């Protein structure tokens, strides 16, 4: 079989990038190895851990379960795109303040799932938060502080808006 | 260009992203052993593990007009095959008219899976413990299949032929799921037992029923998943409840009856014996919940 390649154009964190990719290249490998966004992690490779979660056209997805060719023309947000002008995103601040990370392996994915939740539901209950991070496994911090941090970020974001 | 690492990565394949269904059907005829790519949440995992290595993928994601939820004038609800689970979960129409479908997608995988996985993929995958197959059977849904010569309708009850096997021909694409209107006083429930929320069910039960003039059952469908290679319709239990008025003890008896002939599989999640025992409880809960919903004493 002759090796097919595709030329794709993708917006990551506000900037457009172009590259040639083999169809079998996964979005996570494209982000990490081609573009150098090493924020999203690979934790399992089978779609179970959520460490590779990014925002694709407004929705959190596992980037190990999407092909790079599929995102031609799309907008992606990774953890690197959360801070603005040297200012941490309220979610990042809240994770820091509430000790919501220990080793930090799950954090880039956890933050993106929390980001999607707060876009959809700015005032989530604890149950809403737990439901929203079902697909993100944390092996060390434990979920209690993560839930606390997301709640605190929601409060911060709503008071800053007023 | 960077080389693709070999560990847990798919073998090379040809990729096509047609923009019309006609084009996709043509490719499906032409390319030997091609696989359709919907949400990829099952297919890509299998390809990464190299359990399957299709030579060609035909991606359905660039085809317009396969993602919709439409209420039709005759009361049927039509859902496009490429509608993602999250759209179904967010749909007020689905939640109001078919609460069991809403519950089944609400309890399917996690948010990331629901943002990518499709209703068509979830049905065609025909995983014996998938959330959707028993729901489609309980609702008496019809599945619309298309090939280059036209379309045909397959009742959900005939669609699931064996584990991971459906009645679709290799040259067919599932384009739509159609759910019939149920009478005014009808409702349903979907109950799933799993260790963690994102796990596939150990046992799952989909119930849809309609009431007569009082709280008596006029129509009922009780369908179990994860206990056999295809959705298991508990006709004996259904028969015991037809025409009867609300009675929890009778429901418990029907649930006992319903598991009698079951020989569920044993796997890492649960033993056959456990699946059978716990099915009684889950069946009872699902029927009671659906019945109470139809009587409007519970949401
Ligand atoms: C971590 C994780 C947890 C999960 N948990 C659950 C769960 O709890 N319950 C559950 O039910 N599922 C679960 N899933 C699987 C999920 O439901 C999949 O999305 C689904 O099985 C396949 O849908 P898809 O759209 O991703 O299809 P794909 O993976 O793209 O395709 C699946 C199969 O269907 C075929 N196909 C797809 N669409 C069509 C079509 N329109 N016409 C003809 N053939 C088609 C494909 O060729 C392929 O063979 C989970 C998946 C993961 C990764
Ligand atoms: S690496 Fe993608 S879900 Fe684990
Ligand atoms: S902080 Fe270590 S895995 Fe979550």
Short mmCIF file of C-alpha atoms and ligand atoms in Angstrom, two decimals:
data_model
loop_
_atom_site.label_atom_id
_atom_site.label_comp_id
_atom_site.label_asym_id
_atom_site.label_seq_id
_atom_site.Cartn_x
_atom_site.Cartn_y
_atom_site.Cartn_z
CA UNK A 1 0.00 0.00 0.00
CA UNK A 2 1.43 3.38 -0.96
CA UNK A 3 1.64 5.65 2.01
CA UNK A 4 -1.12 8.26 1.89
CA UNK A 5 -0.52 11.63 3.55
CA UNK A 6 -2.86 14.51 4.13
CA UNK A 7 -2.13 18.18 4.47
CA UNK A 8 -4.04 19.53 7.45
CA UNK A 9 -4.57 22.99 8.93
CA UNK A 10 -5.47 23.21 12.57
CA UNK A 11 -5.97 26.06 15.00
CA UNK A 12 -4.39 25.29 18.36
CA UNK A 13 -4.78 27.78 21.18
CA UNK A 14 -5.57 30.59 18.75
CA UNK A 15 -2.82 30.00 16.19
CA UNK A 16 -3.07 28.13 12.88
CA UNK A 17 -0.62 25.32 12.14
CA UNK A 18 -0.16 23.25 8.98
CA UNK A 19 1.40 19.83 8.57
CA UNK A 20 1.39 16.62 6.55
CA UNK A 21 0.11 13.61 8.43
CA UNK A 22 -0.34 9.92 7.88
CA UNK A 23 -4.00 8.90 8.36
CA UNK A 24 -3.15 6.66 11.28
CA UNK A 25 -1.57 9.46 13.30
CA UNK A 26 -3.59 10.12 16.44
CA UNK A 27 -4.48 13.64 17.48
CA UNK A 28 -2.53 13.23 20.74
CA UNK A 29 0.67 12.32 18.81
CA UNK A 30 0.10 15.21 16.43
CA UNK A 31 -0.23 17.67 19.32
CA UNK A 32 2.70 16.32 21.30
CA UNK A 33 5.22 15.15 18.71
CA UNK A 34 4.50 17.33 15.68
CA UNK A 35 3.40 20.62 17.24
CA UNK A 36 5.15 20.25 20.60
CA UNK A 37 2.13 20.74 22.85
CA UNK A 38 3.15 18.29 25.54
CA UNK A 39 0.51 19.46 28.02
CA UNK A 40 -1.97 16.73 27.07
CA UNK A 41 -0.60 13.43 28.40
CA UNK A 42 -0.87 9.80 27.37
CA UNK A 43 -1.98 7.73 30.34
CA UNK A 44 -3.55 4.63 28.91
CA UNK A 45 -3.96 4.78 25.13
CA UNK A 46 -7.28 2.94 25.26
CA UNK A 47 -9.63 5.83 25.94
CA UNK A 48 -10.01 5.19 29.65
CA UNK A 49 -7.89 7.68 31.61
CA UNK A 50 -8.70 11.09 30.12
CA UNK A 51 -5.15 12.48 30.54
CA UNK A 52 -5.14 13.32 26.82
CA UNK A 53 -8.36 15.38 26.99
CA UNK A 54 -8.45 18.55 24.88
CA UNK A 55 -11.25 20.85 23.72
CA UNK A 56 -12.11 20.16 20.06
CA UNK A 57 -14.53 22.67 18.51
CA UNK A 58 -15.93 23.49 21.94
CA UNK A 59 -16.21 19.97 23.37
CA UNK A 60 -13.89 17.94 25.56
CA UNK A 61 -12.67 14.81 23.79
CA UNK A 62 -9.95 12.25 24.36
CA UNK A 63 -7.29 13.11 21.81
CA UNK A 64 -6.03 9.52 21.74
CA UNK A 65 -9.45 8.55 20.33
CA UNK A 66 -9.43 10.96 17.36
CA UNK A 67 -7.27 10.89 14.23
CA UNK A 68 -5.23 13.96 13.32
CA UNK A 69 -6.68 13.97 9.76
CA UNK A 70 -10.13 14.31 11.26
CA UNK A 71 -9.39 17.71 12.81
CA UNK A 72 -8.49 19.50 9.56
CA UNK A 73 -10.02 22.97 9.89
CA UNK A 74 -10.86 22.56 13.59
CA UNK A 75 -10.10 24.65 16.65
CA UNK A 76 -8.38 23.00 19.56
CA UNK A 77 -7.68 24.23 23.05
CA UNK A 78 -5.06 22.48 25.15
CA UNK A 79 -4.01 23.20 28.69
CA UNK A 80 -1.28 25.49 27.29
CA UNK A 81 -4.01 27.80 25.98
CA UNK A 82 -5.77 28.32 29.30
CA UNK A 83 -3.56 31.10 30.69
CA UNK A 84 -3.92 34.50 29.08
CA UNK A 85 -1.12 37.11 29.08
CA UNK A 86 0.73 35.42 31.91
CA UNK A 87 -2.44 35.22 34.02
CA UNK A 88 -3.50 31.76 35.11
CA UNK A 89 -7.06 30.75 34.21
CA UNK A 90 -9.36 30.78 37.28
CA UNK A 91 -9.46 26.98 37.05
CA UNK A 92 -5.67 26.77 37.20
CA UNK A 93 -5.62 29.20 40.12
CA UNK A 94 -8.24 27.21 41.96
CA UNK A 95 -6.39 23.91 41.39
CA UNK A 96 -3.26 25.50 42.83
CA UNK A 97 -5.02 27.04 45.82
CA UNK A 98 -6.99 23.91 46.71
CA UNK A 99 -4.15 21.43 46.30
CA UNK A 100 -6.03 19.72 43.47
CA UNK A 101 -2.89 18.20 42.02
CA UNK A 102 -0.07 16.18 43.39
CA UNK A 103 1.98 14.60 40.58
CA UNK A 104 0.00 16.59 38.01
CA UNK A 105 -0.25 13.82 35.44
CA UNK A 106 -4.03 13.95 35.18
CA UNK A 107 -4.26 17.72 35.57
CA UNK A 108 -4.10 18.91 31.93
CA UNK A 109 -7.00 16.59 31.07
CA UNK A 110 -8.90 17.27 34.27
CA UNK A 111 -8.72 21.02 33.61
CA UNK A 112 -10.14 20.64 30.12
CA UNK A 113 -13.10 18.57 31.34
CA UNK A 114 -13.72 21.17 34.05
CA UNK A 115 -13.46 23.89 31.39
CA UNK A 116 -16.19 22.23 29.31
CA UNK A 117 -18.39 21.82 32.37
CA UNK A 118 -18.16 25.48 33.40
CA UNK A 119 -18.88 26.66 29.84
CA UNK A 120 -22.05 24.60 29.82
CA UNK A 121 -23.02 25.05 33.44
CA UNK A 122 -21.45 28.01 35.27
CA UNK A 123 -23.01 27.03 38.60
CA UNK A 124 -22.59 23.26 38.95
CA UNK A 125 -23.55 21.20 41.98
CA UNK A 126 -21.08 18.74 43.47
CA UNK A 127 -22.88 15.94 41.62
CA UNK A 128 -22.61 17.82 38.33
CA UNK A 129 -18.87 18.18 38.89
CA UNK A 130 -18.38 14.52 39.74
CA UNK A 131 -20.36 13.54 36.65
CA UNK A 132 -18.30 15.89 34.47
CA UNK A 133 -14.96 14.37 35.48
CA UNK A 134 -16.05 10.73 35.28
CA UNK A 135 -13.76 10.27 32.28
CA UNK A 136 -10.67 11.66 34.01
CA UNK A 137 -8.83 9.35 36.36
CA UNK A 138 -6.56 10.68 39.07
CA UNK A 139 -4.31 8.12 40.72
CA UNK A 140 -2.82 10.24 43.46
CA UNK A 141 -4.48 13.47 44.62
CA UNK A 142 -7.93 12.03 45.07
CA UNK A 143 -11.03 13.67 43.80
CA UNK A 144 -12.12 15.63 46.86
CA UNK A 145 -9.80 18.56 46.30
CA UNK A 146 -10.35 18.50 42.57
CA UNK A 147 -14.10 18.84 43.10
CA UNK A 148 -13.47 21.61 45.62
CA UNK A 149 -11.23 23.44 43.17
CA UNK A 150 -13.75 23.30 40.36
CA UNK A 151 -16.45 24.63 42.67
CA UNK A 152 -14.18 27.45 43.76
CA UNK A 153 -13.28 28.28 40.14
CA UNK A 154 -16.98 28.47 39.28
CA UNK A 155 -17.51 31.00 42.08
CA UNK A 156 -14.49 33.05 41.01
CA UNK A 157 -15.59 33.12 37.41
CA UNK A 158 -19.13 34.24 38.21
CA UNK A 159 -18.01 37.04 40.56
CA UNK A 160 -15.40 38.27 38.06
CA UNK A 161 -18.05 38.46 35.37
CA UNK A 162 -20.26 40.76 37.47
CA UNK B 1 7.33 14.18 8.59
CA UNK B 2 7.43 12.40 11.90
CA UNK B 3 7.17 8.62 12.00
CA UNK B 4 4.21 7.18 13.82
CA UNK B 5 5.36 5.20 16.85
CA UNK B 6 4.51 1.55 16.67
CA UNK B 7 3.34 0.81 20.20
CA UNK B 8 -0.45 0.85 20.51
CA UNK B 9 -0.93 2.61 17.20
CA UNK B 10 -3.11 1.44 14.30
CA UNK B 11 -1.52 -0.31 11.34
CA UNK B 12 -1.47 1.88 8.20
CA UNK B 13 -4.77 2.27 6.35
CA UNK B 14 -6.22 4.33 3.53
CA UNK B 15 -8.49 7.14 4.62
CA UNK B 16 -11.47 8.71 2.86
CA UNK B 17 -13.72 11.46 4.14
CA UNK B 18 -16.65 11.67 1.73
CA UNK B 19 -19.04 14.61 2.02
CA UNK B 20 -22.17 12.88 0.74
CA UNK B 21 -23.82 9.62 1.64
CA UNK B 22 -23.81 8.57 -2.04
CA UNK B 23 -20.05 8.97 -2.19
CA UNK B 24 -19.66 7.00 1.04
CA UNK B 25 -21.84 4.17 -0.31
CA UNK B 26 -19.82 4.08 -3.52
CA UNK B 27 -16.56 3.82 -1.60
CA UNK B 28 -18.06 1.10 0.56
CA UNK B 29 -18.83 -0.95 -2.59
CA UNK B 30 -15.42 -0.34 -4.14
CA UNK B 31 -13.01 -0.72 -1.25
CA UNK B 32 -12.61 -4.23 -0.03
CA UNK B 33 -13.04 -4.75 3.73
CA UNK B 34 -13.41 -1.02 4.35
CA UNK B 35 -14.72 0.08 7.74
CA UNK B 36 -16.96 3.06 8.40
CA UNK B 37 -15.65 5.48 11.00
CA UNK B 38 -18.30 7.20 13.13
CA UNK B 39 -17.31 8.46 16.59
CA UNK B 40 -14.33 6.11 16.62
CA UNK B 41 -14.79 5.41 20.32
CA UNK B 42 -14.89 1.67 19.73
CA UNK B 43 -13.28 1.34 16.31
CA UNK B 44 -10.10 3.33 17.01
CA UNK B 45 -9.53 1.47 20.27
CA UNK B 46 -9.75 -1.87 18.44
CA UNK B 47 -7.41 -0.62 15.74
CA UNK B 48 -4.88 0.67 18.26
CA UNK B 49 -4.87 -2.69 20.01
CA UNK B 50 -4.57 -4.23 16.52
CA UNK B 51 -7.48 -6.50 17.22
CA UNK B 52 -8.65 -5.36 13.80
CA UNK B 53 -6.67 -3.67 11.03
CA UNK B 54 -9.01 -2.60 8.25
CA UNK B 55 -7.18 -1.59 5.05
CA UNK B 56 -9.51 1.38 4.53
CA UNK B 57 -11.49 3.77 6.73
CA UNK B 58 -14.44 5.72 5.37
CA UNK B 59 -15.06 8.59 7.76
CA UNK B 60 -18.73 9.61 8.01
CA UNK B 61 -18.02 12.78 9.99
CA UNK B 62 -17.84 15.13 6.98
CA UNK B 63 -21.27 14.13 5.65
CA UNK B 64 -23.87 16.79 6.30
CA UNK B 65 -27.36 15.82 7.27
CA UNK B 66 -26.78 12.72 9.36
CA UNK B 67 -26.87 14.54 12.70
CA UNK B 68 -30.38 15.54 13.79
CA UNK B 69 -33.26 14.80 16.15
CA UNK B 70 -36.60 15.41 14.44
CA UNK B 71 -40.18 15.01 15.63
CA UNK B 72 -42.25 14.05 12.62
CA UNK B 73 -45.87 14.98 12.00
CA UNK B 74 -47.05 11.38 12.48
CA UNK B 75 -45.45 11.30 15.92
CA UNK B 76 -42.32 9.32 15.08
CA UNK B 77 -38.99 10.57 16.39
CA UNK B 78 -36.18 10.37 13.85
CA UNK B 79 -32.55 10.49 14.98
CA UNK B 80 -29.74 10.72 12.42
CA UNK B 81 -27.13 7.97 12.78
CA UNK B 82 -24.27 10.46 13.29
CA UNK B 83 -26.03 12.25 16.14
CA UNK B 84 -23.64 12.23 19.08
CA UNK B 85 -24.77 10.83 22.43
CA UNK B 86 -24.48 14.26 24.03
CA UNK B 87 -27.06 15.72 21.59
CA UNK B 88 -29.46 12.94 22.55
CA UNK B 89 -28.81 13.51 26.24
CA UNK B 90 -29.39 17.26 25.93
CA UNK B 91 -32.59 16.85 23.91
CA UNK B 92 -35.70 17.88 25.85
CA UNK B 93 -37.90 15.94 23.42
CA UNK B 94 -36.02 12.73 24.13
CA UNK B 95 -36.11 13.33 27.86
CA UNK B 96 -39.85 14.02 27.89
CA UNK B 97 -41.01 11.33 25.46
CA UNK B 98 -38.51 8.52 25.98
CA UNK B 99 -36.93 8.81 29.43
CA UNK B 100 -35.27 5.39 29.05
CA UNK B 101 -33.31 6.56 26.03
CA UNK B 102 -32.27 9.65 27.92
CA UNK B 103 -31.15 7.56 30.91
CA UNK B 104 -29.24 5.15 28.68
CA UNK B 105 -27.16 7.93 27.11
CA UNK B 106 -26.79 9.80 30.39
CA UNK B 107 -25.24 6.65 31.80
CA UNK B 108 -23.09 5.83 28.78
CA UNK B 109 -19.32 6.16 29.16
CA UNK B 110 -18.23 9.64 30.17
CA UNK B 111 -18.60 13.17 28.81
CA UNK B 112 -15.72 12.78 26.36
CA UNK B 113 -17.22 9.56 24.97
CA UNK B 114 -20.63 11.21 24.73
CA UNK B 115 -19.11 14.16 22.88
CA UNK B 116 -17.74 11.91 20.17
CA UNK B 117 -19.64 8.58 20.11
CA UNK B 118 -22.74 8.35 17.93
CA UNK B 119 -26.11 6.70 18.25
CA UNK B 120 -25.45 4.83 14.97
CA UNK B 121 -22.06 3.58 16.14
CA UNK B 122 -23.48 2.46 19.47
CA UNK B 123 -26.10 0.35 17.68
CA UNK B 124 -23.96 -1.08 14.87
CA UNK B 125 -21.18 -1.99 17.30
CA UNK B 126 -23.80 -4.37 18.82
CA UNK B 127 -21.74 -4.84 21.94
CA UNK B 128 -23.71 -7.34 24.09
CA UNK B 129 -23.29 -4.92 27.01
CA UNK B 130 -23.75 -1.71 25.05
CA UNK B 131 -26.31 0.68 26.52
CA UNK B 132 -28.33 1.29 23.38
CA UNK B 133 -29.28 -2.11 21.94
CA UNK B 134 -31.79 -3.11 24.68
CA UNK B 135 -33.29 0.38 24.60
CA UNK B 136 -33.81 0.26 20.84
CA UNK B 137 -35.58 -3.11 21.19
CA UNK B 138 -37.73 -1.94 24.14
CA UNK B 139 -38.86 1.16 22.24
CA UNK B 140 -39.63 -0.94 19.11
CA UNK B 141 -37.32 1.32 17.15
CA UNK B 142 -36.74 0.87 13.44
CA UNK B 143 -33.31 1.19 11.90
CA UNK B 144 -32.94 2.62 8.42
CA UNK B 145 -30.18 1.07 6.31
CA UNK B 146 -29.05 2.43 2.95
CA UNK B 147 -27.03 0.95 0.10
CA UNK B 148 -26.44 2.35 -3.37
CA UNK B 149 -29.76 0.94 -4.62
CA UNK B 150 -32.00 2.34 -1.91
CA UNK B 151 -33.08 1.95 1.69
CA UNK B 152 -34.71 -0.65 3.88
CA UNK B 153 -36.08 -0.66 7.38
CA UNK B 154 -34.94 -3.19 9.97
CA UNK B 155 -36.91 -3.56 13.23
CA UNK B 156 -34.56 -3.30 16.22
CA UNK B 157 -35.61 -6.75 17.37
CA UNK B 158 -34.20 -8.26 14.14
CA UNK B 159 -31.14 -6.01 13.98
CA UNK B 160 -28.98 -7.65 16.64
CA UNK B 161 -28.01 -11.02 15.22
CA UNK B 162 -25.15 -12.08 17.49
CA UNK B 163 -22.55 -10.43 19.69
CA UNK B 164 -20.91 -7.63 17.69
CA UNK B 165 -22.98 -8.69 14.68
CA UNK B 166 -25.97 -6.97 13.11
CA UNK B 167 -28.32 -7.56 10.19
CA UNK B 168 -26.54 -4.84 8.18
CA UNK B 169 -24.96 -6.00 4.92
CA UNK B 170 -21.33 -5.02 4.31
CA UNK B 171 -22.44 -2.49 1.67
CA UNK B 172 -25.02 -0.80 3.91
CA UNK B 173 -24.83 2.30 6.09
CA UNK B 174 -27.18 2.90 8.98
CA UNK B 175 -28.62 6.35 8.39
CA UNK B 176 -31.44 6.81 10.88
CA UNK B 177 -33.05 5.46 14.01
CA UNK B 178 -36.85 5.83 14.10
CA UNK B 179 -38.82 5.57 17.31
CA UNK B 180 -42.58 5.08 17.10
CA UNK B 181 -45.00 7.18 19.12
CA UNK B 182 -46.23 5.38 22.22
CA UNK B 183 -49.72 5.99 23.66
CA UNK B 184 -50.37 9.01 25.88
CA UNK B 185 -49.92 7.18 29.19
CA UNK B 186 -46.66 5.43 28.45
CA UNK B 187 -43.22 5.67 29.95
CA UNK B 188 -40.03 3.76 30.44
CA UNK B 189 -36.88 3.30 32.47
CA UNK B 190 -33.31 2.18 31.93
CA UNK B 191 -31.37 0.81 34.88
CA UNK B 192 -27.70 -0.14 34.66
CA UNK B 193 -25.53 -1.80 37.26
CA UNK B 194 -21.80 -1.22 36.95
CA UNK B 195 -18.86 -0.93 39.31
CA UNK B 196 -17.92 2.52 38.18
CA UNK B 197 -20.09 4.84 36.18
CA UNK B 198 -17.88 4.65 33.06
CA UNK B 199 -17.78 0.85 33.01
CA UNK B 200 -19.94 -1.18 30.72
CA UNK B 201 -22.94 -2.63 32.55
CA UNK B 202 -22.78 -5.89 34.50
CA UNK B 203 -26.51 -6.04 33.88
CA UNK B 204 -28.78 -3.48 32.24
CA UNK B 205 -32.54 -3.43 31.80
CA UNK B 206 -34.69 -1.32 29.48
CA UNK B 207 -38.43 -1.22 30.10
CA UNK B 208 -41.12 0.59 28.13
CA UNK B 209 -44.81 0.23 28.99
CA UNK B 210 -48.20 1.78 28.32
CA UNK B 211 -51.21 1.89 30.66
CA UNK B 212 -54.88 1.24 30.03
CA UNK B 213 -57.61 3.33 31.66
CA UNK B 214 -56.32 2.85 35.20
CA UNK B 215 -52.89 1.74 36.35
CA UNK B 216 -53.19 -1.52 34.40
CA UNK B 217 -50.56 -2.46 31.85
CA UNK B 218 -51.71 -2.49 28.26
CA UNK B 219 -48.36 -2.92 26.54
CA UNK B 220 -44.94 -3.77 27.93
CA UNK B 221 -41.42 -4.49 26.73
CA UNK B 222 -38.76 -5.77 29.14
CA UNK B 223 -35.31 -6.14 27.59
CA UNK B 224 -32.05 -7.09 29.30
CA UNK B 225 -28.51 -6.40 28.15
CA UNK B 226 -25.13 -7.89 29.12
CA UNK B 227 -26.71 -11.26 29.95
CA UNK B 228 -26.69 -12.84 26.49
CA UNK B 229 -25.06 -12.31 23.09
CA UNK B 230 -27.96 -10.11 21.95
CA UNK B 231 -30.61 -8.08 23.82
CA UNK B 232 -32.75 -10.56 25.76
CA UNK B 233 -36.48 -9.94 25.67
CA UNK B 234 -38.16 -11.27 28.83
CA UNK B 235 -41.46 -12.30 27.26
CA UNK B 236 -42.44 -14.49 30.21
CA UNK B 237 -42.23 -11.53 32.58
CA UNK B 238 -44.08 -9.33 30.12
CA UNK B 239 -46.88 -11.90 29.93
CA UNK B 240 -47.27 -12.05 33.69
CA UNK B 241 -47.77 -8.30 33.89
CA UNK B 242 -50.10 -7.71 30.95
CA UNK B 243 -53.46 -6.39 32.07
CA UNK B 244 -52.40 -6.27 35.72
CA UNK B 245 -52.69 -3.33 38.10
CA UNK B 246 -49.71 -1.91 39.94
CA UNK B 247 -48.38 -4.49 42.40
CA UNK B 248 -44.74 -4.55 43.49
CA UNK B 249 -44.95 -8.15 44.63
CA UNK B 250 -46.16 -9.25 41.25
CA UNK B 251 -43.26 -7.37 39.69
CA UNK B 252 -40.84 -9.26 41.95
CA UNK B 253 -42.38 -12.56 40.81
CA UNK B 254 -42.16 -11.53 37.18
CA UNK B 255 -38.50 -10.62 37.70
CA UNK B 256 -37.81 -14.09 39.15
CA UNK B 257 -39.55 -15.64 36.17
CA UNK B 258 -37.62 -13.52 33.73
CA UNK B 259 -34.17 -14.77 34.77
CA UNK B 260 -35.12 -18.47 34.89
CA UNK B 261 -33.92 -19.28 31.38
CA UNK B 262 -30.92 -17.00 31.48
CA UNK B 263 -27.40 -18.35 31.18
CA UNK B 264 -25.38 -15.16 31.40
CA UNK B 265 -21.66 -15.10 30.62
CA UNK B 266 -18.90 -14.90 33.23
CA UNK B 267 -16.20 -12.31 32.72
CA UNK B 268 -13.86 -10.02 34.66
CA UNK B 269 -16.79 -7.89 35.75
CA UNK B 270 -19.03 -10.57 37.20
CA UNK B 271 -19.70 -14.29 37.33
CA UNK B 272 -22.63 -15.85 35.55
CA UNK B 273 -24.26 -16.71 38.88
CA UNK B 274 -23.97 -13.12 40.13
CA UNK B 275 -25.34 -11.68 36.90
CA UNK B 276 -28.35 -13.94 37.15
CA UNK B 277 -29.06 -13.18 40.81
CA UNK B 278 -28.62 -9.46 40.48
CA UNK B 279 -30.74 -9.35 37.32
CA UNK B 280 -33.81 -10.06 39.46
CA UNK B 281 -33.20 -6.90 41.43
CA UNK B 282 -32.42 -4.72 38.44
CA UNK B 283 -35.41 -5.98 36.44
CA UNK B 284 -37.71 -5.27 39.37
CA UNK B 285 -36.34 -1.77 39.85
CA UNK B 286 -36.66 -0.93 36.18
CA UNK B 287 -40.25 -2.16 35.89
CA UNK B 288 -41.35 -0.37 39.06
CA UNK B 289 -39.69 2.84 37.94
CA UNK B 290 -41.26 2.73 34.47
CA UNK B 291 -44.67 1.89 35.90
CA UNK B 292 -44.55 4.72 38.43
CA UNK B 293 -43.47 7.12 35.73
CA UNK B 294 -46.39 6.10 33.55
CA UNK B 295 -48.75 6.62 36.51
CA UNK B 296 -47.03 9.97 37.04
CA UNK B 297 -46.19 9.29 40.67
CA UNK B 298 -42.44 9.43 40.00
CA UNK B 299 -40.24 11.29 37.54
C1 LIG C 1 -13.78 4.55 27.96
C2 LIG C 1 -14.99 4.10 27.18
C3 LIG C 1 -16.15 3.78 27.87
C4 LIG C 1 -17.29 3.37 27.18
N1 LIG C 1 -18.39 3.06 27.91
C5 LIG C 1 -19.50 2.66 27.25
C6 LIG C 1 -20.69 2.30 27.98
O1 LIG C 1 -20.74 2.40 29.20
N2 LIG C 1 -21.76 1.88 27.27
C7 LIG C 1 -21.75 1.81 25.90
O2 LIG C 1 -22.76 1.46 25.30
N3 LIG C 1 -20.66 2.14 25.19
C8 LIG C 1 -19.54 2.56 25.83
N4 LIG C 1 -18.43 2.88 25.09
C9 LIG C 1 -18.44 2.72 23.61
C10 LIG C 1 -19.16 3.84 22.91
O3 LIG C 1 -20.54 3.70 23.09
C11 LIG C 1 -18.86 3.86 21.43
O4 LIG C 1 -19.02 5.18 21.05
C12 LIG C 1 -19.77 3.04 20.55
O5 LIG C 1 -19.69 1.69 20.87
C13 LIG C 1 -19.40 3.19 19.11
O6 LIG C 1 -19.88 4.38 18.61
P1 LIG C 1 -18.97 5.30 17.71
O7 LIG C 1 -19.83 6.34 17.13
O8 LIG C 1 -17.79 5.74 18.46
O9 LIG C 1 -18.61 4.29 16.52
P2 LIG C 1 -17.24 3.76 15.91
O10 LIG C 1 -16.32 3.31 16.96
O11 LIG C 1 -16.75 4.75 14.92
O12 LIG C 1 -17.80 2.51 15.10
C14 LIG C 1 -18.24 1.34 15.74
C15 LIG C 1 -18.62 0.30 14.68
O13 LIG C 1 -19.84 0.63 14.04
C16 LIG C 1 -19.68 0.83 12.65
N5 LIG C 1 -20.51 1.98 12.29
C17 LIG C 1 -20.54 3.16 12.94
N6 LIG C 1 -21.50 3.96 12.43
C18 LIG C 1 -22.08 3.26 11.42
C19 LIG C 1 -23.15 3.56 10.52
N7 LIG C 1 -23.80 4.72 10.55
N8 LIG C 1 -23.51 2.61 9.62
C20 LIG C 1 -22.86 1.41 9.59
N9 LIG C 1 -21.84 1.09 10.42
C21 LIG C 1 -21.46 2.00 11.33
C22 LIG C 1 -18.20 1.04 12.46
O14 LIG C 1 -17.79 0.64 11.17
C23 LIG C 1 -17.62 0.17 13.56
O15 LIG C 1 -17.56 -1.15 13.17
C24 LIG C 1 -17.27 3.29 25.76
C25 LIG C 1 -16.11 3.62 25.05
C26 LIG C 1 -14.96 4.01 25.75
C27 LIG C 1 -13.73 4.37 24.99
S1 LIG C 2 -4.45 8.44 26.90
FE1 LIG C 2 -6.33 9.03 26.02
S2 LIG C 2 -7.75 8.36 27.46
FE2 LIG C 2 -5.88 7.66 28.32
S1 LIG C 3 -2.45 14.47 40.39
FE1 LIG C 3 -1.38 12.62 40.08
S2 LIG C 3 -2.79 11.54 38.83
FE2 LIG C 3 -3.95 13.21 39.44
#
